[in-house]
Coordinates of C-alpha atoms and ligand atoms in Angstrom, one line a residue:
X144 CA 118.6 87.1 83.1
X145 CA 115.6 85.3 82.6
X146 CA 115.7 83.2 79.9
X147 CA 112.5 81.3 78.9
X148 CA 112.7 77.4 79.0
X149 CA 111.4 76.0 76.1
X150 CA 108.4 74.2 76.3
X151 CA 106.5 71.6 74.3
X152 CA 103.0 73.3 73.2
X153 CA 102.2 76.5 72.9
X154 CA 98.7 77.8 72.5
X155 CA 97.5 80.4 69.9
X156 CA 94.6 81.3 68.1
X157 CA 92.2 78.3 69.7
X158 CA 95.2 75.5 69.0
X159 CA 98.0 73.8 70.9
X160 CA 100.9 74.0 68.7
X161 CA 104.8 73.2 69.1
X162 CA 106.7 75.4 70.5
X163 CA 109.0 76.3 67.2
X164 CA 105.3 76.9 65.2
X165 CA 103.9 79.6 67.8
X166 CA 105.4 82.2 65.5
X167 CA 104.0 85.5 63.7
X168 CA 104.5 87.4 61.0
X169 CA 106.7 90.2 61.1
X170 CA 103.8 92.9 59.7
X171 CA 102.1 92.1 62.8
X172 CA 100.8 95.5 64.0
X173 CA 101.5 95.1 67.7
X174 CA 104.8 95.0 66.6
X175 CA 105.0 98.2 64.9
X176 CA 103.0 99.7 67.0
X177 CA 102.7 98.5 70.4
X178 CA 98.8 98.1 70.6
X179 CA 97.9 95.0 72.7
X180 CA 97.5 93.4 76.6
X181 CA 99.0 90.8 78.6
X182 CA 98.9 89.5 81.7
X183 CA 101.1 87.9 84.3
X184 CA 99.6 85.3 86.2
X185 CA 101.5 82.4 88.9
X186 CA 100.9 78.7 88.7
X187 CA 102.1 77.2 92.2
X188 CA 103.0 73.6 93.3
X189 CA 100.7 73.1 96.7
X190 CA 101.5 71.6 99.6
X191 CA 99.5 68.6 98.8
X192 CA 100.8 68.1 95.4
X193 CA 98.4 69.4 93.6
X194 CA 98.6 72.7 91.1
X195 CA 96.9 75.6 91.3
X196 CA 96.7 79.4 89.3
X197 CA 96.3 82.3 91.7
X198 CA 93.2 84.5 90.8
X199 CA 93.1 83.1 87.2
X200 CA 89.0 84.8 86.6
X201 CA 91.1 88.1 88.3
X202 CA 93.7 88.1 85.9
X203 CA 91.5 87.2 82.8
X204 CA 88.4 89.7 83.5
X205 CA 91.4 92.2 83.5
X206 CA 93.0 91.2 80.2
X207 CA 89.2 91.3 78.7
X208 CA 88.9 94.7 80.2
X209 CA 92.7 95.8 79.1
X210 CA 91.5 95.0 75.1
X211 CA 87.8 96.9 76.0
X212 CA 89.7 99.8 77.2
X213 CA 92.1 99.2 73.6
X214 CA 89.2 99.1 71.6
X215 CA 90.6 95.5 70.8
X216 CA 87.4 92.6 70.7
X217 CA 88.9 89.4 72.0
X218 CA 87.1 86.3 69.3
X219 CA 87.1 84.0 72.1
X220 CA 84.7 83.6 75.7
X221 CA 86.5 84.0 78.3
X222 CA 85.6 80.2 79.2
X223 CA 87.9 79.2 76.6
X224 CA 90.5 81.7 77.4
X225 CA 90.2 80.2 81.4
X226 CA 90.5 76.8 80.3
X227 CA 93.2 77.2 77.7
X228 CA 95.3 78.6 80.6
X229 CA 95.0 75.6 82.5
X230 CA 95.2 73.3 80.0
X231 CA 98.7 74.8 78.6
X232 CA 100.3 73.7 82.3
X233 CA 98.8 70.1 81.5
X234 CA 99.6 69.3 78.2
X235 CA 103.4 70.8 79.1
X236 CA 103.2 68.6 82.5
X237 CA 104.5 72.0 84.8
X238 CA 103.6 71.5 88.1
X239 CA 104.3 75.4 88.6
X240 CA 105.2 78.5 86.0
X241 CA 104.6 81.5 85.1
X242 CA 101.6 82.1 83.1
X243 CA 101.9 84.9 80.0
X244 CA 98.3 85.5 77.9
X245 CA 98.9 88.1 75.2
X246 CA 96.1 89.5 72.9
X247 CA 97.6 91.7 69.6
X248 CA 96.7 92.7 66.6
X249 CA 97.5 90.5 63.6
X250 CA 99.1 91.2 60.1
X251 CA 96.9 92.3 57.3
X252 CA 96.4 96.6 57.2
X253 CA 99.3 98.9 58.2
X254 CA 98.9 102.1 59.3
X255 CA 97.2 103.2 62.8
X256 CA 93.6 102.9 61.7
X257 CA 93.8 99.5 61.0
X258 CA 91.1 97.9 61.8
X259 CA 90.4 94.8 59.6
X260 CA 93.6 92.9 60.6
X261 CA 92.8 89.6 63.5
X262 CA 92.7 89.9 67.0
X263 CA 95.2 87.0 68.0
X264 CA 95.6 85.4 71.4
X265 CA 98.6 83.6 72.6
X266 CA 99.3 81.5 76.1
X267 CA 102.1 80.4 76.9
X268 CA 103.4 79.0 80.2
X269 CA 106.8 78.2 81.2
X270 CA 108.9 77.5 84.4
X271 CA 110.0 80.3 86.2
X272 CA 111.8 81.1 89.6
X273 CA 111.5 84.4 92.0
X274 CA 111.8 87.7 89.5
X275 CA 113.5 90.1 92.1
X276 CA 116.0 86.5 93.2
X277 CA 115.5 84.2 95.8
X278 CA 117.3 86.5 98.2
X279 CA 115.8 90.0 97.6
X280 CA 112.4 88.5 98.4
X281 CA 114.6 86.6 101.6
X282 CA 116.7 89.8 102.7
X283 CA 115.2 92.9 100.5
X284 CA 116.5 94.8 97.3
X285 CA 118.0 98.1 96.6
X286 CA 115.9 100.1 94.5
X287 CA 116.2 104.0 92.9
X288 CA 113.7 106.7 92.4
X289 CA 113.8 107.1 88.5
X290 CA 114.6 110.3 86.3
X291 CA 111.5 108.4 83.8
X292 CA 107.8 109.6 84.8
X293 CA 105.4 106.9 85.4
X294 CA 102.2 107.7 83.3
X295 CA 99.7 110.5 83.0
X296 CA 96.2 109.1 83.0
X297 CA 95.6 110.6 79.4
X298 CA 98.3 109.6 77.4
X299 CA 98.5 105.8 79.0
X300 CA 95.5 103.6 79.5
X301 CA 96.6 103.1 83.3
X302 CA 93.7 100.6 83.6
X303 CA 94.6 98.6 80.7
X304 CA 97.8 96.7 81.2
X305 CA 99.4 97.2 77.9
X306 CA 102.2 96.3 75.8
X307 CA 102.6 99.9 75.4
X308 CA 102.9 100.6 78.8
X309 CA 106.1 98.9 79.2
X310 CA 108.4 100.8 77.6
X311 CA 108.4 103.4 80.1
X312 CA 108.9 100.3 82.8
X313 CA 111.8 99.3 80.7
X314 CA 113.6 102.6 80.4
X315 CA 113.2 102.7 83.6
X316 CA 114.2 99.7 85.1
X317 CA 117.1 99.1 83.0
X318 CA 118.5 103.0 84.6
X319 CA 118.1 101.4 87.8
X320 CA 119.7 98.4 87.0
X321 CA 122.4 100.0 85.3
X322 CA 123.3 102.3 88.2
X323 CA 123.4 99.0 90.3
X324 CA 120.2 98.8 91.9
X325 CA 117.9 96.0 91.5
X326 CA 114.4 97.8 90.9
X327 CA 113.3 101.4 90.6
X328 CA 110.2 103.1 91.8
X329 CA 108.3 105.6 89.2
X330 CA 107.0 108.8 90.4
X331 CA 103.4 110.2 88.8
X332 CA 103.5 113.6 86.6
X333 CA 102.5 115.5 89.9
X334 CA 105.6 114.1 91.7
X335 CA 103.8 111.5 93.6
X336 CA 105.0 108.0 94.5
X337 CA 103.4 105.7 91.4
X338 CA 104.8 102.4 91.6
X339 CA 107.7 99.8 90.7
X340 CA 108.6 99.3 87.1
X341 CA 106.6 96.0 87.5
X342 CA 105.2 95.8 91.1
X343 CA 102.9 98.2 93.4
X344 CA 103.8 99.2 96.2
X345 CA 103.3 99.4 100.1
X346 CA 105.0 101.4 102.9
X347 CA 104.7 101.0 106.6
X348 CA 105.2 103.8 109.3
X349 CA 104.5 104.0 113.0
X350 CA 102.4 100.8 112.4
X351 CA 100.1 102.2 110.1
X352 CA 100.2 100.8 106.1
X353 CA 99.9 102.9 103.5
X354 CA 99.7 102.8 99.5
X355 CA 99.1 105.0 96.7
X356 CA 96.4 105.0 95.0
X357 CA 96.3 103.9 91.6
X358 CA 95.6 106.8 89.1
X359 CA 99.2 106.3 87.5
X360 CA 100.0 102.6 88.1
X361 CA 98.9 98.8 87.5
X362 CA 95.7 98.0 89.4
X363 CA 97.4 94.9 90.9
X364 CA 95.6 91.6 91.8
X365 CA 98.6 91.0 94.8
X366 CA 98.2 94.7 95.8
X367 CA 94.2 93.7 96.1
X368 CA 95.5 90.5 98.1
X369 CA 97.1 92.4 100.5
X370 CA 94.4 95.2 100.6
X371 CA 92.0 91.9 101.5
X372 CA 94.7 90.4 104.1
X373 CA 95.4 93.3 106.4
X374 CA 91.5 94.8 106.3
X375 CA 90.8 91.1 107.7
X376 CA 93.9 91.8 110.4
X377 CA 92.1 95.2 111.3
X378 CA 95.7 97.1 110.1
X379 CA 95.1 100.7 109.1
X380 CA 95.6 101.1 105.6
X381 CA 95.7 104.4 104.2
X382 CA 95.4 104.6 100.5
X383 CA 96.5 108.5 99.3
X384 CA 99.0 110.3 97.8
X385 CA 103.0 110.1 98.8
X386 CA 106.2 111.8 98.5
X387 CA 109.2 110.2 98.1
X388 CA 110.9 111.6 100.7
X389 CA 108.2 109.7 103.2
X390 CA 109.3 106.4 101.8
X391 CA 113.1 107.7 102.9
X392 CA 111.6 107.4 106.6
X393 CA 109.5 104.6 106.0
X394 CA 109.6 101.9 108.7
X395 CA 109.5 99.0 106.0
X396 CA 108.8 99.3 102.2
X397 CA 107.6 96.4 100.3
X398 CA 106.9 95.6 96.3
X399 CA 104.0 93.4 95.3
X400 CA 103.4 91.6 91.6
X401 CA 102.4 88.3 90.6
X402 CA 106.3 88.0 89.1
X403 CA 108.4 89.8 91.9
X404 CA 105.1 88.0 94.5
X405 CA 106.3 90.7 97.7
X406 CA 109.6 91.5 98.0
X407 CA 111.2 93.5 100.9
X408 CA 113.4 96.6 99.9
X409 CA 116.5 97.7 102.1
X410 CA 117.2 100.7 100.7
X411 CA 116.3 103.2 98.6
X412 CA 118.3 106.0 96.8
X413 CA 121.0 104.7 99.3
X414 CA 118.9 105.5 102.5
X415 CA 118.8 102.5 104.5
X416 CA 115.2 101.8 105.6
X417 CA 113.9 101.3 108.7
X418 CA 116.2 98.6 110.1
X419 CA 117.7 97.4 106.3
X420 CA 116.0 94.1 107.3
X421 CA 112.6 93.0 105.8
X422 CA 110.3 94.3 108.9
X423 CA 107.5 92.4 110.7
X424 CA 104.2 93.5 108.5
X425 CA 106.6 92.7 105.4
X426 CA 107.9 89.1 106.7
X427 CA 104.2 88.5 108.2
X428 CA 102.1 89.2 104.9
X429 CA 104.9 87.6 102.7
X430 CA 104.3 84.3 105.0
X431 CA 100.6 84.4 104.8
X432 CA 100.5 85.0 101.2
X433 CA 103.1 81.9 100.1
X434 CA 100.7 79.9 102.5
X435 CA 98.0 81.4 100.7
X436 CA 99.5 80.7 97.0
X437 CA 100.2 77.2 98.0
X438 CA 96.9 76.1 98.8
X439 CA 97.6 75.9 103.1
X440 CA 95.4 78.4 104.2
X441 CA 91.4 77.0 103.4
X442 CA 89.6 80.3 104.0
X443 CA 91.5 81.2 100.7
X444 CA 90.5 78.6 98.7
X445 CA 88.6 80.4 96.4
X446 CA 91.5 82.1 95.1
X447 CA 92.9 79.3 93.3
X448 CA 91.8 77.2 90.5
X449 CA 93.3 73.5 90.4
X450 CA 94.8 72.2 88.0
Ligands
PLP261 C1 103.5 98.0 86.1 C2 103.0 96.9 87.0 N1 102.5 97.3 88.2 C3 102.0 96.4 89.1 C4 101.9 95.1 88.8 C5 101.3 94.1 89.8 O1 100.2 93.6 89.3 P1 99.7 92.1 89.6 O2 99.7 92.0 91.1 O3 98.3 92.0 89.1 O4 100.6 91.2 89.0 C6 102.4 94.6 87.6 C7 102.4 93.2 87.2 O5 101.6 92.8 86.4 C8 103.0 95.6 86.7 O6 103.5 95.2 85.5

């Protein structure tokens, strides 16, 4: 479904390397274990040409604080790790991508307490179109309240987002997608809306915009976004707990992420909602923030770091 196209250099461990070189060895820990932090970060084309990454210090403050919270020390300044990630879209010539930083634990020790074996970083950046399609973030996307429990606060690191974490997205999303839908949305261990398998989420009703908060979920960057755009259009946003059967009578629903960016849904567990069209806070706050990603808007400058 979404393939990776090859690219020329990848970097890892301080170096650009080829592409077919960027590989580890298979007693790498992470793998066994699932101990290690990523992040998702955009790479857009602007209207005048030139390249910028949306909220890159955002996105690597949190990756630093995803390893803190893992107990994982990162071996390079964050400098480095800031300019690697711009550097990878240069040496590959992308205009735009997707932008994947992954810290893990190396080869060496086995075993859980492990704690001699590398901290190794990766970054790699490669083209890549809308995640939810061109014409679920256009028209909307079916979604399904899964039968998988989004985390508890003491079993998950909810703060850290790790490799770990994503096996209960995956599970998740793949019964949705299985039963036909195109995303799912997780529910907390008290029963509470949580979030996408891969996006936050937002609601609207009555005019009024409301999210939940995020004991459970992802603290999003584009959830933040959104948080700053509609406190600057004086919306009233209520962050608190919510069933699911208030998203049934929503008045629009929309997903936010850095891979699905905001994408409208139509329906959920086969209620239509609202009109089954995106609605007018969804298709406003998706046209501000392309604008915003794209470098048109200047009061939002400050958000993006040219390439
Ligand atoms: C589980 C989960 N929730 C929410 C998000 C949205 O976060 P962001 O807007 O920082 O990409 C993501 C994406 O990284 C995610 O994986």
């Amino acid at each position: 479904m979404a393939k990776v196209q090859k690219v020329e250099k990848i970097w890892l461990d301080g170096e650009m390397i080829p592409w077919d070189q960027a590989n580890v060895h298979i007693l790498t820990h992470t793998l066994h274990y699932g101990m290690g932090v990523f992040e998702g970060i955009r790479c857009y084309e602007c209207d005048d040409g030139r390249s910028a990454i949306f909220r890159l210090p955002e996105h690597v403050n949190r990756l630093y604080d995803s390893a803190h919270i893992l107990l994982m020390d990162i071996p390079f300044a964050k400098d480095k790790i800031m300019n690697a990630c711009q550097e990878i879209f240069r040496v590959n010539q992308l205009k735009s991508g997707y932008l994947r930083p992954i810290a893990f634990i190396g080869d060496g020790e086995m075993g859980l307490f492990a704690t001699s074996n590398p901290i190794r970083v990766g970054i790699i950046a490669w083209p890549w179109g809308t995640y939810l399609g061109e014409e679920g973030v256009k028209n909307g996307i079916r979604a399904k309240v899964s039968s998988y429990t989004r985390h508890h606060v003491n079993i998950a690191m909810t703060k850290s987002k790790a490799v770990s974490n994503y096996q209960n997205s995956i599970l998740a999303k793949r019964e949705a997608v299985l039963a036909g839908y195109d995303e799912t949305i997780m529910l907390d261990p008290e029963g509470y809306v949580s979030e996408a398998s891969g996006e936050n989420i937002f609601f609207t009703k009555n005019g009024t915009v409301f999210t939940p908060p995020t004991t459970s979920a992802l603290q999003g960057i584009t959830r933040d976004t959104i948080l700053t755009l509609f406190g600057e259009h004086k919306l009233k946003v209520v962050e608190r707990n919510i069933s699911r059967d208030e998203l049934y009578v929503a008045d629009e629903i929309f997903l936010c992420g850095t891979a699905a960016e905001i994408t409208p849904v139509r329906e959920l567990d086969n209620r239509q909602i609202g009109t089954g069209k995106p609605g007018p806070i969804t298709q406003k706050v998706q046209e501000q923030f392309f604008k915003i990603v794209k470098g048109s808007l200047p009061q939002y400058q400050e958000w993006l770091t040219y390439l």
